[in-house]
PDB file of C-alpha atoms in Angstrom:
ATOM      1  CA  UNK A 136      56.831 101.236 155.136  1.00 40.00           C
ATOM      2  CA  UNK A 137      54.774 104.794 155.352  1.00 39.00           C
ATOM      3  CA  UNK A 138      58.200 106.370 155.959  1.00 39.00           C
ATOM      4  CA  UNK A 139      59.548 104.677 152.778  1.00 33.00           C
ATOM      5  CA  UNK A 140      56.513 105.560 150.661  1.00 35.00           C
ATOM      6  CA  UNK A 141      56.176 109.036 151.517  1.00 34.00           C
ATOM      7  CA  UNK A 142      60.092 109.593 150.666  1.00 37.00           C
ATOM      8  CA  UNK A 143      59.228 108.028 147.253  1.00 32.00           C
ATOM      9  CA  UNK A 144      56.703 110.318 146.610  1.00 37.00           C
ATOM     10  CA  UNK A 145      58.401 113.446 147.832  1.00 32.00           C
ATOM     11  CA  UNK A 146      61.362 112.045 145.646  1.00 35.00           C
ATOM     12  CA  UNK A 147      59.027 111.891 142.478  1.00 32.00           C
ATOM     13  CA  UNK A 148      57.469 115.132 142.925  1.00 33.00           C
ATOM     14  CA  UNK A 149      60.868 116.460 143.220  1.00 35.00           C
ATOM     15  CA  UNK A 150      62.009 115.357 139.896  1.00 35.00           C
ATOM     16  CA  UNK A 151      58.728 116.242 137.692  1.00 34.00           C
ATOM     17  CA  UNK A 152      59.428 120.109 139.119  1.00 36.00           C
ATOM     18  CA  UNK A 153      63.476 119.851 138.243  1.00 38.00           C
ATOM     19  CA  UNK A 154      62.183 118.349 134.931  1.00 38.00           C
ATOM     20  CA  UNK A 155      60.129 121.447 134.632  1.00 65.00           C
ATOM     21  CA  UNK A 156      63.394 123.671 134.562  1.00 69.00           C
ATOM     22  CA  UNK A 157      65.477 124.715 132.551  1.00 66.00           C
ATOM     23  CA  UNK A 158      69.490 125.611 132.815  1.00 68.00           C
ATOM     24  CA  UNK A 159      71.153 127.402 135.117  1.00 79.00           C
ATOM     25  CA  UNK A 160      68.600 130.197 136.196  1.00 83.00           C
ATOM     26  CA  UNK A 161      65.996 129.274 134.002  1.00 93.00           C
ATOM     27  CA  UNK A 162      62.883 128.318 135.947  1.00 93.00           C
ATOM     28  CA  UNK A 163      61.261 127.058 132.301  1.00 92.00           C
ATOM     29  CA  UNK A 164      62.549 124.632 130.240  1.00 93.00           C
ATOM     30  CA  UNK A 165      63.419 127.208 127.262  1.00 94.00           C
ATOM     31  CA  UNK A 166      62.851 130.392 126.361  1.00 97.00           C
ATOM     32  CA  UNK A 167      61.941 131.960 123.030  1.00 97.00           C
ATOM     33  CA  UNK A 168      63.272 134.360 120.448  1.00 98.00           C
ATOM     34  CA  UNK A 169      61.338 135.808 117.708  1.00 98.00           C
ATOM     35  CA  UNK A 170      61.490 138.430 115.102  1.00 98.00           C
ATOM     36  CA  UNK A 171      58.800 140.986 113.859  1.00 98.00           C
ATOM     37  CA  UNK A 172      58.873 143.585 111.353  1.00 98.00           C
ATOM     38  CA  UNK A 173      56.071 147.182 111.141  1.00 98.00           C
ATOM     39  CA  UNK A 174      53.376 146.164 108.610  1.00 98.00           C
ATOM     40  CA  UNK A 175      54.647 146.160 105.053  1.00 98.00           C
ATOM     41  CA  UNK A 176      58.293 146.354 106.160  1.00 98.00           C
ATOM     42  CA  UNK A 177      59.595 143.394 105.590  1.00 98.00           C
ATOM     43  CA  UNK A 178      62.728 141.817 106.805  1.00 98.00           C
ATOM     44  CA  UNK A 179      64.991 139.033 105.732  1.00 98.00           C
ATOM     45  CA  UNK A 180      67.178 137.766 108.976  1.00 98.00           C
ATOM     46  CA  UNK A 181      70.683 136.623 107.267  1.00 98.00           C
ATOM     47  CA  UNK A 182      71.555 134.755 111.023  1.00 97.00           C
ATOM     48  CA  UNK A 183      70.724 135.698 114.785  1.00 97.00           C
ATOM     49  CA  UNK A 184      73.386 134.404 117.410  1.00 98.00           C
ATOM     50  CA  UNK A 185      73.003 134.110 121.478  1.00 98.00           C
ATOM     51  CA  UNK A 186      75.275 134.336 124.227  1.00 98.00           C
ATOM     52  CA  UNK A 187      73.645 133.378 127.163  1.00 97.00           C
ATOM     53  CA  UNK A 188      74.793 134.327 130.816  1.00 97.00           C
ATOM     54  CA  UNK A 189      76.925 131.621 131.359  1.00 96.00           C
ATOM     55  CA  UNK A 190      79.094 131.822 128.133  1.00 97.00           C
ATOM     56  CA  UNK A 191      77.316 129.867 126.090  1.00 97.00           C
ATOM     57  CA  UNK A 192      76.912 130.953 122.059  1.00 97.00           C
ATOM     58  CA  UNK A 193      74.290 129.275 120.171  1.00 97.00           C
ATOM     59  CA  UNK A 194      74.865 130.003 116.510  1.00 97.00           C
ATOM     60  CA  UNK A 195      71.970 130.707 113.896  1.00 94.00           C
ATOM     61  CA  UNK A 196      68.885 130.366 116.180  1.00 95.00           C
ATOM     62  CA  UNK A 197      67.396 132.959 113.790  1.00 91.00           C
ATOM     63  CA  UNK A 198      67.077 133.212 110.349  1.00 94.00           C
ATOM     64  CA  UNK A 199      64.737 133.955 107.046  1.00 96.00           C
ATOM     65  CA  UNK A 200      61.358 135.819 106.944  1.00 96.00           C
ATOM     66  CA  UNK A 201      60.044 137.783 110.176  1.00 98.00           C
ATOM     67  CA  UNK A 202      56.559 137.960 111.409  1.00 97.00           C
ATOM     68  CA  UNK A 203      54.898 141.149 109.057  1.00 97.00           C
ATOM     69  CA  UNK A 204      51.504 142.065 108.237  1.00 97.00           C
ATOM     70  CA  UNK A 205      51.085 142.433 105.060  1.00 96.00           C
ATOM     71  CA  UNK A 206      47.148 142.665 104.036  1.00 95.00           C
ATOM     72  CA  UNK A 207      46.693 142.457 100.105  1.00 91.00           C
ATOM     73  CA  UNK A 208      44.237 145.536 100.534  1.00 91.00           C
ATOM     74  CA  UNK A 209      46.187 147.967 101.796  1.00 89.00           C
ATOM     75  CA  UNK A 210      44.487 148.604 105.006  1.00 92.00           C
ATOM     76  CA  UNK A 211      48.100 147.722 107.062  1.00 94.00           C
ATOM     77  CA  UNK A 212      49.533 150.915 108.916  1.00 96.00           C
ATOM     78  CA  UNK A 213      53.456 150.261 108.503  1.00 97.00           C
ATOM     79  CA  UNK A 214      53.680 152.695 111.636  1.00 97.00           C
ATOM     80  CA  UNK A 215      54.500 151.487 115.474  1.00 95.00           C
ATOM     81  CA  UNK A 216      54.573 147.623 115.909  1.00 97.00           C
ATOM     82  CA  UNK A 217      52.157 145.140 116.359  1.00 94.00           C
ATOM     83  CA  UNK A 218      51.590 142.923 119.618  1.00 93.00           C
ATOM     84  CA  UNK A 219      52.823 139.394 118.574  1.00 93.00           C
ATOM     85  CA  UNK A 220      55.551 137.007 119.573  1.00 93.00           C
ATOM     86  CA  UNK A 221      57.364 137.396 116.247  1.00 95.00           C
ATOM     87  CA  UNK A 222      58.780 134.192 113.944  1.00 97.00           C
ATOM     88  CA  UNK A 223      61.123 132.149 115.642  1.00 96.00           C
ATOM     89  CA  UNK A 224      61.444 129.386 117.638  1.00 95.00           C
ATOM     90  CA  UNK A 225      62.355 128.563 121.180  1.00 97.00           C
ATOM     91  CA  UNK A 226      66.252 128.775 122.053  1.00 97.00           C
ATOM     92  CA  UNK A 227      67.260 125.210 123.493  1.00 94.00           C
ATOM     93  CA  UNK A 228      69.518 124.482 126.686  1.00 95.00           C
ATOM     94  CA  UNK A 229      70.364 128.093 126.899  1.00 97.00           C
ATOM     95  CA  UNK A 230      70.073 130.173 129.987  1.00 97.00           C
ATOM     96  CA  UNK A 231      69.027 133.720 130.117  1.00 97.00           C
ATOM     97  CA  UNK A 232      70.198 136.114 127.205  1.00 98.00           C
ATOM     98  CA  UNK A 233      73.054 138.340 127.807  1.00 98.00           C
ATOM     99  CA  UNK A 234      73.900 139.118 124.050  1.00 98.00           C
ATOM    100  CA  UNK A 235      72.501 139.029 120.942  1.00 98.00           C
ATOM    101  CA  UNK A 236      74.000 139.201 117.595  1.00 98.00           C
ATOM    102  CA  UNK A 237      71.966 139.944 114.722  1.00 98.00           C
ATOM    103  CA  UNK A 238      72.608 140.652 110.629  1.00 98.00           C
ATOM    104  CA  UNK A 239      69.286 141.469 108.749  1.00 98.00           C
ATOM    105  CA  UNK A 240      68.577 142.909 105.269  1.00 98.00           C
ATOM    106  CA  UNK A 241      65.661 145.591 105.554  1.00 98.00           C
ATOM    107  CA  UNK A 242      63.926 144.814 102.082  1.00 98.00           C
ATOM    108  CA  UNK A 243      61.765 148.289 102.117  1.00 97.00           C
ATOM    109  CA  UNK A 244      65.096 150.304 101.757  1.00 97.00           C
ATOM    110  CA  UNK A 245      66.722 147.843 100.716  1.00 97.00           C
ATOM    111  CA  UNK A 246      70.040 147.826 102.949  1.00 98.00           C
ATOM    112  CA  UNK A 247      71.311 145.297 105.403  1.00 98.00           C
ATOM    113  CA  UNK A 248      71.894 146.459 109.189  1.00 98.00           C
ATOM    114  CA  UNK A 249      74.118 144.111 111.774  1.00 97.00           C
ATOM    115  CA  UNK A 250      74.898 144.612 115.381  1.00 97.00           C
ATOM    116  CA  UNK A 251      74.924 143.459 118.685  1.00 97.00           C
ATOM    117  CA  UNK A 252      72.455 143.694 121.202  1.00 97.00           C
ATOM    118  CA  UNK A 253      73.275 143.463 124.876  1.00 97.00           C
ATOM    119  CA  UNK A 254      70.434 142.469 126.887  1.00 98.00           C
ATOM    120  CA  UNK A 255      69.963 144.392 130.201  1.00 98.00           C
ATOM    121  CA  UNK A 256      69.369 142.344 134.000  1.00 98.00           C
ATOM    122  CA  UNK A 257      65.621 144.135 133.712  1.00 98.00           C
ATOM    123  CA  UNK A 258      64.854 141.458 131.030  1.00 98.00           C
ATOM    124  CA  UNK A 259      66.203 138.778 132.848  1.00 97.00           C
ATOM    125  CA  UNK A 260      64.382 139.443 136.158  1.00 97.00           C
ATOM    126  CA  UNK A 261      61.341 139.887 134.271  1.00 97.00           C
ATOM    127  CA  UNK A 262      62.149 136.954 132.024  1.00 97.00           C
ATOM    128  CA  UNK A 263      62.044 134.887 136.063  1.00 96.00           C
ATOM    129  CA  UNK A 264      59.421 137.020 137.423  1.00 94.00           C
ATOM    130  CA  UNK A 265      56.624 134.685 138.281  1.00 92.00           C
ATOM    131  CA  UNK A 266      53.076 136.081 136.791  1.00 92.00           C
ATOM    132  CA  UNK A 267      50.757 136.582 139.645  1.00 84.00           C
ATOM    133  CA  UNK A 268      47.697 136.304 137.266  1.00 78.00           C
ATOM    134  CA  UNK A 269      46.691 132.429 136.169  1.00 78.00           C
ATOM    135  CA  UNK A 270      48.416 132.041 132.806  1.00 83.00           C
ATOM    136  CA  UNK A 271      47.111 128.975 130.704  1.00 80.00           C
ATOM    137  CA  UNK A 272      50.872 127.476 130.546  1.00 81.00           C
ATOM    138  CA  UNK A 273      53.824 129.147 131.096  1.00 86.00           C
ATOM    139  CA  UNK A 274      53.465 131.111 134.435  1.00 92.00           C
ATOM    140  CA  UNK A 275      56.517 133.417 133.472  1.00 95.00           C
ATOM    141  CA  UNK A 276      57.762 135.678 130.240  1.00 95.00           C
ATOM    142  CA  UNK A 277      59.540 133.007 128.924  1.00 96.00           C
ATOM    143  CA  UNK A 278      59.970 134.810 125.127  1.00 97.00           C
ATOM    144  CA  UNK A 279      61.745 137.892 123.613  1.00 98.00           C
ATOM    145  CA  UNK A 280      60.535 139.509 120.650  1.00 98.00           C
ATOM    146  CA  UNK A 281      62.797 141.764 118.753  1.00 98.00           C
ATOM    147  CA  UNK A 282      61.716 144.323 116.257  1.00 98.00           C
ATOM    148  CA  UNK A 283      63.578 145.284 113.193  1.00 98.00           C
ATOM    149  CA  UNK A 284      62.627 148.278 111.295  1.00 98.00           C
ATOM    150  CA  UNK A 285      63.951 150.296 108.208  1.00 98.00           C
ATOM    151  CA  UNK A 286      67.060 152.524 109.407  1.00 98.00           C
ATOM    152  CA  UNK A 287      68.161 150.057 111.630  1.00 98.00           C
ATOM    153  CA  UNK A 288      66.102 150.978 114.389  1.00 98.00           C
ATOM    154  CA  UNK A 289      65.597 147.747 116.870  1.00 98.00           C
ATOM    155  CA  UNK A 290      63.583 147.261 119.742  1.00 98.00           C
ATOM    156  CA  UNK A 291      62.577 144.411 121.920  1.00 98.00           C
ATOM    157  CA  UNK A 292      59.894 142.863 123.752  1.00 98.00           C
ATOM    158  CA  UNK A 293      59.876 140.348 126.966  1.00 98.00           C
ATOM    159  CA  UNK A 294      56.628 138.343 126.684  1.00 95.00           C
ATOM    160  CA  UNK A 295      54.219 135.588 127.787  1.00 93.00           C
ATOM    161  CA  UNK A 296      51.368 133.688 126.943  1.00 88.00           C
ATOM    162  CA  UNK A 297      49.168 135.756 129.368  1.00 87.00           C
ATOM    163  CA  UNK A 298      50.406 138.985 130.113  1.00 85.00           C
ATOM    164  CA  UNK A 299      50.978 142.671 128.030  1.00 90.00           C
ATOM    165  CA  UNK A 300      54.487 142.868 126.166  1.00 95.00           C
ATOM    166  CA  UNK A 301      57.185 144.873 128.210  1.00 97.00           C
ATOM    167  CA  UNK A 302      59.999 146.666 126.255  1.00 98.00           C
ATOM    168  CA  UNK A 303      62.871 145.675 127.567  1.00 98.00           C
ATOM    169  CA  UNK A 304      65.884 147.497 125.470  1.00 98.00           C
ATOM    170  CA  UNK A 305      65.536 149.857 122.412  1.00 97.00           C
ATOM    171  CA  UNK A 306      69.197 149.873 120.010  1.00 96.00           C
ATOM    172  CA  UNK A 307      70.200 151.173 116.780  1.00 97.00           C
ATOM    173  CA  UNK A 308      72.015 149.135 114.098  1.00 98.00           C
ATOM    174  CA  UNK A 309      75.007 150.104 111.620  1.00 97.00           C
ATOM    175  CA  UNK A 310      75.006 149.575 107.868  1.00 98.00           C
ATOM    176  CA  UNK A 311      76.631 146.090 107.615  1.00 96.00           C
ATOM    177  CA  UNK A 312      79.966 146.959 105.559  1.00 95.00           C
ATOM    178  CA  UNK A 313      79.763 144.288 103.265  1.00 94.00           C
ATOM    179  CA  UNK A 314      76.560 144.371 102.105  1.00 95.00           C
ATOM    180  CA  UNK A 315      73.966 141.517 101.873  1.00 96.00           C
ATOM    181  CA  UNK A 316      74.942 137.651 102.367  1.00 96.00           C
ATOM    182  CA  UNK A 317      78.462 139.343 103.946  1.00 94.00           C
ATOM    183  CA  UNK A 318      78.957 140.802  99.965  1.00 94.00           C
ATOM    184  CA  UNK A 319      78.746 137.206  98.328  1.00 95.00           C
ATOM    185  CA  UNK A 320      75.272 138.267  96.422  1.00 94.00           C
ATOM    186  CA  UNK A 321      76.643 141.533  94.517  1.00 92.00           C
ATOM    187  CA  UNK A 322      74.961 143.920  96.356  1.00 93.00           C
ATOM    188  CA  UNK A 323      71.973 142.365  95.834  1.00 95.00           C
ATOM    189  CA  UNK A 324      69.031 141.991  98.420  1.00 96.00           C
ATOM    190  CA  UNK A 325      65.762 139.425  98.307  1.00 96.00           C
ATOM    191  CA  UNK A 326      63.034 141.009  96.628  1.00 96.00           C
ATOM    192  CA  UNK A 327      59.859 142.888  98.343  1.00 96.00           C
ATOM    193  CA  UNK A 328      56.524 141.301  97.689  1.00 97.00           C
ATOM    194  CA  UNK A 329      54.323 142.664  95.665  1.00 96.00           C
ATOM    195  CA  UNK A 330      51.686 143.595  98.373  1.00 96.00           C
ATOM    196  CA  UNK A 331      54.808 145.646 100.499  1.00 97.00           C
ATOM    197  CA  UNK A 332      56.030 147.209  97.402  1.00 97.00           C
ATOM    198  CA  UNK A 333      52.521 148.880  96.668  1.00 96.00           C
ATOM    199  CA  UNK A 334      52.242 149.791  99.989  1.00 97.00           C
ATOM    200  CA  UNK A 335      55.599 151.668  99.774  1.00 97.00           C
ATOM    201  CA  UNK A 336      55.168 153.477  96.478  1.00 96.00           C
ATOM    202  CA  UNK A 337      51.755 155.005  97.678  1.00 96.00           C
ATOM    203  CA  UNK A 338      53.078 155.747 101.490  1.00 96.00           C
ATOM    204  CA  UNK A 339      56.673 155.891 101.538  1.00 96.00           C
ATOM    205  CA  UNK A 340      58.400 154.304 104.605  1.00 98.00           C
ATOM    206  CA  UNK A 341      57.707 156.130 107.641  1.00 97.00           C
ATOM    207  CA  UNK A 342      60.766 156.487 109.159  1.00 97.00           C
ATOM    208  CA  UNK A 343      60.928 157.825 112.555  1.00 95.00           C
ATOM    209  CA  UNK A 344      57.576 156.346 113.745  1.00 96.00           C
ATOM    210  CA  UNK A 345      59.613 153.070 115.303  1.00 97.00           C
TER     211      UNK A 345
END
């Protein structure tokens, strides 16, 4: 009866930790993907597509408004990036990134950028790499934040709950051909708000700082 008890309770333990992980390599359940923009320079993702390493494309994981500071006062600083996770969400039954496919308009310019991103083996064996300090909940960097900046200018983040952001890749985006919306909006881009177009008619857009 011990013998039969203690098998039980090595078999439970065994499936909270599998229920703990995620797909394939994944030693989390998920991982996340978010977007940030430099203060002021706002963004407006038109659709962000993975691939993961096993083949897998999940379609539109990203989309809309990107994390941006944007104080009313004008005390932002539009140059270098902030440290946050950026707007997103997490990217379910995936496995680790390989690709990433991205169209965005940057509403400072305005002008919409589109490319793909491959994601280098550094981010994945960081993105496994168990944190030695105590971390209050995930023990690994279980998200990616990606920058986009006016120019096309992208850069990206591995991150956790506990630890400093590591760059992982830096990229540069082409002019998307057909314009905003894939050319079904005339040319036309969403509108800045009125705190980022202030900021940009008394400081310009500081290209080259990103």
């Amino acid at each position: 009866m011990r013998t039969l008890l203690l098998c039980l309770a090595l078999a439970l333990l065994a499936g909270c930790a599998h229920a703990d992980k995620g797909p394939g390599s994944l030693p989390y359940k998920y991982w996340r993907l978010g977007f940030l923009a430099p203060d002021y320079m706002e963004v407006w993702v038109e659709t962000a597509d993975v691939e993961d390493i096993r083949g897998q494309k999940f379609f539109n994981v990203g989309s809309g408004t990107v994390s941006v500071h944007l104080p009313k006062d004008g005390s932002g600083n539009a140059k270098g990036w902030r440290k946050t996770w950026g707007k997103g969400r997490y990217v379910n039954g995936a496995d680790l990134p390989k690709r990433i496919y991205v169209r965005w308009q940057s509403l400072a310019e305005p002008q919409t950028y589109s490319t793909i991103v491959e994601i280098p083996e550094r981010a994945r064996q960081l993105m496994t790499e168990r944190l030695e300090k105590p971390c209050p909940t995930i023990a690994y960097r279980h998200a990616l934040a990606v920058g986009l900046a006016p120019g096309g200018v992208i850069r990206g983040w591995v991150m956790s709950t506990c630890d400093d952001p590591i760059e992982v890749f830096r990229a540069q985006a082409a002019v998307e051909p057909k314009g905003p919306y894939e050319g079904t909006s005339g040319g036309r881009h969403r509108p800045l708000s009125p705190q980022a177009k202030t900021y940009i008619e008394q400081h310009g857009i500081p290209y080259g700082s990103w």
